PDB file of C-alpha atoms in Angstrom:
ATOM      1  CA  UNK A  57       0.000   0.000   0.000  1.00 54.00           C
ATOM      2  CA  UNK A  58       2.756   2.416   0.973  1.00 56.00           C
ATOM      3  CA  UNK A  59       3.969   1.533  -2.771  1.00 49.00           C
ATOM      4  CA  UNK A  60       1.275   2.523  -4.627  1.00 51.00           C
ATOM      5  CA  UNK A  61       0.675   5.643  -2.603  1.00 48.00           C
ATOM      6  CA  UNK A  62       4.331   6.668  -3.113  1.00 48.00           C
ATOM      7  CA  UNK A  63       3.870   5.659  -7.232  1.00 55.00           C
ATOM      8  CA  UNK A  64       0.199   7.892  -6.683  1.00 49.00           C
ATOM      9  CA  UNK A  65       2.398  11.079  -4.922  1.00 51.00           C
ATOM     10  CA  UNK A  66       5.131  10.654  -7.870  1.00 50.00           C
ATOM     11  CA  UNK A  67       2.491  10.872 -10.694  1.00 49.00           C
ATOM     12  CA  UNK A  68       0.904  13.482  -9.533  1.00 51.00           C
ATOM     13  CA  UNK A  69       3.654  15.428  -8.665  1.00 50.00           C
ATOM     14  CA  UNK A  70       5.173  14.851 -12.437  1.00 48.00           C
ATOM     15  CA  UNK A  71       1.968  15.779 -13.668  1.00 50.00           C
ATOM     16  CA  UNK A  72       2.511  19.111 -12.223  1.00 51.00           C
ATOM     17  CA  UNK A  73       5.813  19.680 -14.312  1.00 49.00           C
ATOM     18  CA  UNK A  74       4.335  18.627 -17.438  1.00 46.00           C
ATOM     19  CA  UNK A  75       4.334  21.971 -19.948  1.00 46.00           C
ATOM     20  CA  UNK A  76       0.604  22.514 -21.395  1.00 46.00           C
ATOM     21  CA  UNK A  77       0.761  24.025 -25.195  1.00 49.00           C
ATOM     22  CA  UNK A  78      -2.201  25.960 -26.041  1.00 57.00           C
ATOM     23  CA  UNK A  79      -2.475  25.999 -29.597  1.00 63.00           C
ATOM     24  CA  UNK A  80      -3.802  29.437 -30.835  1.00 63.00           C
ATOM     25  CA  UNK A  81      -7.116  29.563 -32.114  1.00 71.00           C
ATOM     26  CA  UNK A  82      -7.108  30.186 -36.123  1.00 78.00           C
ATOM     27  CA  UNK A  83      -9.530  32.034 -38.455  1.00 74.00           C
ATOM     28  CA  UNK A  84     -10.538  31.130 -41.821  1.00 80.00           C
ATOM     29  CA  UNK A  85      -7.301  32.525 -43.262  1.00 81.00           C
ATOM     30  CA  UNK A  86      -4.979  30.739 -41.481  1.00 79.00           C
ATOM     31  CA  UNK A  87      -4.234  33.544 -39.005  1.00 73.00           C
ATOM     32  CA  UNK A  88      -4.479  33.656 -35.338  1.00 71.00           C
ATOM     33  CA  UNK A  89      -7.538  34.948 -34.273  1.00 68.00           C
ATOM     34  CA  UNK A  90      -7.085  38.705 -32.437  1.00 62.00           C
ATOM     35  CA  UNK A  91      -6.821  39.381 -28.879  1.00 67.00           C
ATOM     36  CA  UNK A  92      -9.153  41.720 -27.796  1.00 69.00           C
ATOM     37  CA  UNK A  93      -7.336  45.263 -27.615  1.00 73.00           C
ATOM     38  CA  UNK A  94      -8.914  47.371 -25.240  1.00 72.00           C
ATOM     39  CA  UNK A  95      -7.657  50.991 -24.713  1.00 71.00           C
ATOM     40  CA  UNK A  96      -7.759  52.303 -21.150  1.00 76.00           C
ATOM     41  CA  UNK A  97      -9.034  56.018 -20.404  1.00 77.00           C
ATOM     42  CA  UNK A  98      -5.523  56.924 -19.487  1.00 77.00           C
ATOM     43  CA  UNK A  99      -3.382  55.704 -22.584  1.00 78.00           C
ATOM     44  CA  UNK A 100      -4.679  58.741 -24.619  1.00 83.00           C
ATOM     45  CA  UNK A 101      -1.430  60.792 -25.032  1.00 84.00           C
ATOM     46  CA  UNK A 102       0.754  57.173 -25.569  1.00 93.00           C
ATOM     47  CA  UNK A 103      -1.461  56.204 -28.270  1.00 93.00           C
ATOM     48  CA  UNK A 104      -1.240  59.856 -29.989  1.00 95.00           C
ATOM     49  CA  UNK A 105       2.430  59.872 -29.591  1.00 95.00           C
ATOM     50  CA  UNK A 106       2.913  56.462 -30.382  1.00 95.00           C
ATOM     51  CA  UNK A 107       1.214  57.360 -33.762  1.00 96.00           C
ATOM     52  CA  UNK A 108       2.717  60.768 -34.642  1.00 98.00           C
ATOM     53  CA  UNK A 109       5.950  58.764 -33.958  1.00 98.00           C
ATOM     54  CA  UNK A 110       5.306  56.062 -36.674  1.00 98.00           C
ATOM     55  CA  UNK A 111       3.890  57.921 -38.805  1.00 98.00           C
ATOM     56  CA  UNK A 112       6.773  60.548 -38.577  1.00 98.00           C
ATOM     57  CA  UNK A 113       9.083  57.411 -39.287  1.00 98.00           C
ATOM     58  CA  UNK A 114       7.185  56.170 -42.598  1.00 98.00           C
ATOM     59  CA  UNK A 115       7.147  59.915 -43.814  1.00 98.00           C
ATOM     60  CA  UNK A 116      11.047  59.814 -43.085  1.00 98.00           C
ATOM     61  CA  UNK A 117      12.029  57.098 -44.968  1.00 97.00           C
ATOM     62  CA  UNK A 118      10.141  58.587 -47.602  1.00 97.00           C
ATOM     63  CA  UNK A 119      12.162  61.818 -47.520  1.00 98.00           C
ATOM     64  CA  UNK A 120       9.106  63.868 -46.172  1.00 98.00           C
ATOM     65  CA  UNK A 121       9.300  66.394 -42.992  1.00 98.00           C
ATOM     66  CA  UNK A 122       7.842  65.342 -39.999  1.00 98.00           C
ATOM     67  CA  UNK A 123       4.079  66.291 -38.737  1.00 98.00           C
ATOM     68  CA  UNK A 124       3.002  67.989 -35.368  1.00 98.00           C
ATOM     69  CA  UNK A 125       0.188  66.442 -33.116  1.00 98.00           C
ATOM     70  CA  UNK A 126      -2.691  69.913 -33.510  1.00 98.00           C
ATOM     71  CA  UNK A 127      -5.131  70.538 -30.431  1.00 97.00           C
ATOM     72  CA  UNK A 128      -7.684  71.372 -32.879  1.00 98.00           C
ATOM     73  CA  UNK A 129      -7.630  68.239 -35.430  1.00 98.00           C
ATOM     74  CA  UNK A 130      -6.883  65.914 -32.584  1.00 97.00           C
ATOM     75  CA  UNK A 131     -10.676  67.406 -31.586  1.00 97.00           C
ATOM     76  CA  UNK A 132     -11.790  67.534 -35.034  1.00 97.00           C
ATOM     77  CA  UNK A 133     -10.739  63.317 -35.293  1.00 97.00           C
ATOM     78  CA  UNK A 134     -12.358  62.572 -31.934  1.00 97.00           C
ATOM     79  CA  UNK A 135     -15.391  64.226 -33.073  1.00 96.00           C
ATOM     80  CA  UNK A 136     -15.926  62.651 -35.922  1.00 97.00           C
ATOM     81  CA  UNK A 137     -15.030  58.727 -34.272  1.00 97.00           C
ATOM     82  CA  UNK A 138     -17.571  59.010 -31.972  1.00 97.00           C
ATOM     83  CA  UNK A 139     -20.082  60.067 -34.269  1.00 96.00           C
ATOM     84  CA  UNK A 140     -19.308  57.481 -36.893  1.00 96.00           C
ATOM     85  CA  UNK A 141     -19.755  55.343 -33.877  1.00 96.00           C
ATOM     86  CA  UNK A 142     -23.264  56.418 -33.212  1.00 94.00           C
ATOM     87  CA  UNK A 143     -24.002  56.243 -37.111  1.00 94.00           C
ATOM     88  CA  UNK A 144     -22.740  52.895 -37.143  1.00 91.00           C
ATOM     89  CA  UNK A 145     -20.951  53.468 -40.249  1.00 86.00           C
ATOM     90  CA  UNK A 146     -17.175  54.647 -41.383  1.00 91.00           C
ATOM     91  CA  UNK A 147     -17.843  57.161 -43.720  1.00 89.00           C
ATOM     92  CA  UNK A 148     -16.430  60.778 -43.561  1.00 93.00           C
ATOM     93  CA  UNK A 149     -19.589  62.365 -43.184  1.00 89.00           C
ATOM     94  CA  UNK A 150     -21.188  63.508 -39.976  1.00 91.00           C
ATOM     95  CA  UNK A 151     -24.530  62.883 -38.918  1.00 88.00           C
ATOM     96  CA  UNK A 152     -25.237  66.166 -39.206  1.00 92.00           C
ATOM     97  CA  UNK A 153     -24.119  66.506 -43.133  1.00 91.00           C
ATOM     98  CA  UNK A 154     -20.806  68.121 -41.857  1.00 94.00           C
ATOM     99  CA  UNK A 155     -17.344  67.450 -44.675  1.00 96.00           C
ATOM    100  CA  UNK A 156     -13.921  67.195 -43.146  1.00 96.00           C
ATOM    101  CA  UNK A 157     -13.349  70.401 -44.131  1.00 97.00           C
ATOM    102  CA  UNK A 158     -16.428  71.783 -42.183  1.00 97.00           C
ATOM    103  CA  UNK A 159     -15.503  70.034 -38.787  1.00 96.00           C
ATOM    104  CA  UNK A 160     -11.933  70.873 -39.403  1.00 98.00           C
ATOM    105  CA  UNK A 161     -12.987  74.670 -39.350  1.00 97.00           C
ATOM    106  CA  UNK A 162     -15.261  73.683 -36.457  1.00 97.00           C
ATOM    107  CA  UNK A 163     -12.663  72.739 -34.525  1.00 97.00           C
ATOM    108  CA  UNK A 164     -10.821  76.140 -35.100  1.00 98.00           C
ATOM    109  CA  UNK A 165      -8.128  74.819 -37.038  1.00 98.00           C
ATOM    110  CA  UNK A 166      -6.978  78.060 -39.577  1.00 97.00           C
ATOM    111  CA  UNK A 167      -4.703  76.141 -41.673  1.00 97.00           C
ATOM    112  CA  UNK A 168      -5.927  73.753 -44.362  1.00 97.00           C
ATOM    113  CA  UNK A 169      -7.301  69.801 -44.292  1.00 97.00           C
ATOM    114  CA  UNK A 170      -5.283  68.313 -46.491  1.00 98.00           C
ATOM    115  CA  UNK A 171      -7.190  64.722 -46.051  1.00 97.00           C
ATOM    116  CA  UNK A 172      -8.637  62.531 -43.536  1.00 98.00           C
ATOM    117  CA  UNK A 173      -8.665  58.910 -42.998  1.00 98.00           C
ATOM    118  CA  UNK A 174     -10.864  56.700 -40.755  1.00 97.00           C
ATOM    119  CA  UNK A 175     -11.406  53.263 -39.692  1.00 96.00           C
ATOM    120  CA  UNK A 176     -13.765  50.765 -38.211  1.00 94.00           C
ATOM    121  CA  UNK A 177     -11.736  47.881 -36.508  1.00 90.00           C
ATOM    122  CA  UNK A 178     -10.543  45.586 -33.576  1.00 88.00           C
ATOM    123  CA  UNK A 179      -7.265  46.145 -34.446  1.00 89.00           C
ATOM    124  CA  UNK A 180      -4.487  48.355 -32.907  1.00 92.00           C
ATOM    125  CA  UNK A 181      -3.535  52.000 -34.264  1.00 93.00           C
ATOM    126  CA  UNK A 182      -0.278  50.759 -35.905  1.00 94.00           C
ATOM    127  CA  UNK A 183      -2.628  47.764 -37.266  1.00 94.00           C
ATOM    128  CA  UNK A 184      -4.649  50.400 -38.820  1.00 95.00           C
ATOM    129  CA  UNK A 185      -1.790  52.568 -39.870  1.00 97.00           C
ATOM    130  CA  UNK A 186      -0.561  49.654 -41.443  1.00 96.00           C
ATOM    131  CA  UNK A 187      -3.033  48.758 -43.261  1.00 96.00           C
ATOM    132  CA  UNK A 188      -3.451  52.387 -44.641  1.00 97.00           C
ATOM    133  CA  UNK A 189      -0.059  52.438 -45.593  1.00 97.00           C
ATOM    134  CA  UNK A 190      -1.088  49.365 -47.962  1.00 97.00           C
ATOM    135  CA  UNK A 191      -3.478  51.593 -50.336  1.00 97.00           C
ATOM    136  CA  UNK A 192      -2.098  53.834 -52.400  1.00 97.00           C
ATOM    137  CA  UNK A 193      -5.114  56.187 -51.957  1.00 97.00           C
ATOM    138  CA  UNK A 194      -4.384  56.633 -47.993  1.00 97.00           C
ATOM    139  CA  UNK A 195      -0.671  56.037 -48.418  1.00 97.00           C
ATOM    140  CA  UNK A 196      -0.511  59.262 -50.146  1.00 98.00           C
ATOM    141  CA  UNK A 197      -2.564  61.251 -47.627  1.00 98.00           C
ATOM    142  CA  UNK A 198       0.007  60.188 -44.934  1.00 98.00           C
ATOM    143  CA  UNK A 199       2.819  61.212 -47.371  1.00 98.00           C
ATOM    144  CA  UNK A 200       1.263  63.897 -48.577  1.00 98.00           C
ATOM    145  CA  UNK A 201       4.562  66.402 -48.092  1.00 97.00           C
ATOM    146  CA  UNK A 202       2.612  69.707 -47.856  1.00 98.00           C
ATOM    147  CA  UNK A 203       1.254  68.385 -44.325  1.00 98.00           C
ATOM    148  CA  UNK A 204       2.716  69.844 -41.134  1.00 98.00           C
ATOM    149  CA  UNK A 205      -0.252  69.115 -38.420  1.00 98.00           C
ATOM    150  CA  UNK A 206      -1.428  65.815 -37.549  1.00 98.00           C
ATOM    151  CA  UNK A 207      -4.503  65.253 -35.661  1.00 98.00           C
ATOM    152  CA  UNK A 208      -5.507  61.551 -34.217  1.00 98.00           C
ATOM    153  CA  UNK A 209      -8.546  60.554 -31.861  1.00 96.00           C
ATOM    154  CA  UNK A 210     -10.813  57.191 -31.879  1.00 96.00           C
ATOM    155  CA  UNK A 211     -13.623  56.402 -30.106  1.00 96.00           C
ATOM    156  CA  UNK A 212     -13.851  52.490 -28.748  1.00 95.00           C
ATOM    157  CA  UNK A 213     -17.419  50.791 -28.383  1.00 95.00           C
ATOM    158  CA  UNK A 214     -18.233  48.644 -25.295  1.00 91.00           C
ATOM    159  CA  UNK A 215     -17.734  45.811 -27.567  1.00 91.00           C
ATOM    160  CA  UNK A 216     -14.019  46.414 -28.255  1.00 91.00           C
ATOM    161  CA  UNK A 217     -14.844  47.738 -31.832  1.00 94.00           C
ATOM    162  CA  UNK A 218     -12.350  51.164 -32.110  1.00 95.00           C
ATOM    163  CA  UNK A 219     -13.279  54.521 -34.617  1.00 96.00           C
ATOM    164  CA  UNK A 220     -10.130  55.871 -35.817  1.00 96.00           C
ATOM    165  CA  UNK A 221      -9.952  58.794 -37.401  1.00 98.00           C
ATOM    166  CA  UNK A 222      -6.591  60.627 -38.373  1.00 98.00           C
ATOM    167  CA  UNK A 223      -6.403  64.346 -40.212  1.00 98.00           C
ATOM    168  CA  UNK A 224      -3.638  65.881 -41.629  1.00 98.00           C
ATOM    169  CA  UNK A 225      -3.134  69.921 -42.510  1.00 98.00           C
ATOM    170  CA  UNK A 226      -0.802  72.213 -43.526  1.00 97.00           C
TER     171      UNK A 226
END
């Protein structure tokens, strides 16, 4: 008896070293599914600089100047996130008719909108940035080498789904 409960106390106590492997769960493409990413209240300024800081990098190796975060597009951005958000739809219209341009001026920026782009997503601002950096159409609003403000907001539902929106001026 003493045997068997010494054999019992070694199993179990191997079983306690064995390493577990959790295999990643995969989506239709072959991809790991995405963790949720949820942004905390405080992480506002990170996530701003974090962007203005890639984005100043792509624009670099592309031999354009740099961009400065602006008060009034980062308000013109956040805006315009949370009211896609309650339109349910990424468009660059506001539910009250309003362009770019007019919520721009809204905002009191004085210099120009150059272009604006937006996204609805679960995935992370450099996600996004990456992925606008894959169509030539957004590519060359984030190049665009007359730009010299930056604005950048989002608005993220309860659900984990995220608004960006990013404007650029001169």
């Amino acid at each position: 008896m003493r045997f068997i409960g010494t054999i019992f106390v070694a199993v179990m106590l191997l079983s306690g070293c064995a390493t577990t492997t959790t295999t990643p769960q995969l989506g239709a493409d072959g991809k790991p599914l995405p963790k949720l990413y949820r942004i905390s209240s405080t992480a506002t300024s990170k996530i701003q600089f974090r962007m203005l800081d890639s984005v100043n990098s792509l624009r670099q190796a592309s031999g354009v100047a740099s961009v400065e975060l602006n008060a009034q597009l980062n308000a013109a951005a956040a805006t315009h996130a949370r009211d896609m958000s309650a339109q349910n739809r990424p468009w660059h219209f506001g539910s009250d008719g309003s362009s770019p341009i007019d919520r721009v001026r809204r905002a009191g920026y004085s210099g120009v909108m150059l272009g604006e782009l937006i996204s609805e997503t679960y995935e992370t601002e450099l996600e996004t940035l990456g992925a606008w950096m894959e169509q030539p159409d957004t590519r060359a609003i984030l190049l665009d080498q007359r730009a010299v403000n930056m604005g950048f907001a989002w608005y993220q539902e309860s659900n984990g789904k995220i608004w960006w929106t990013l404007v650029l001026g001169s």
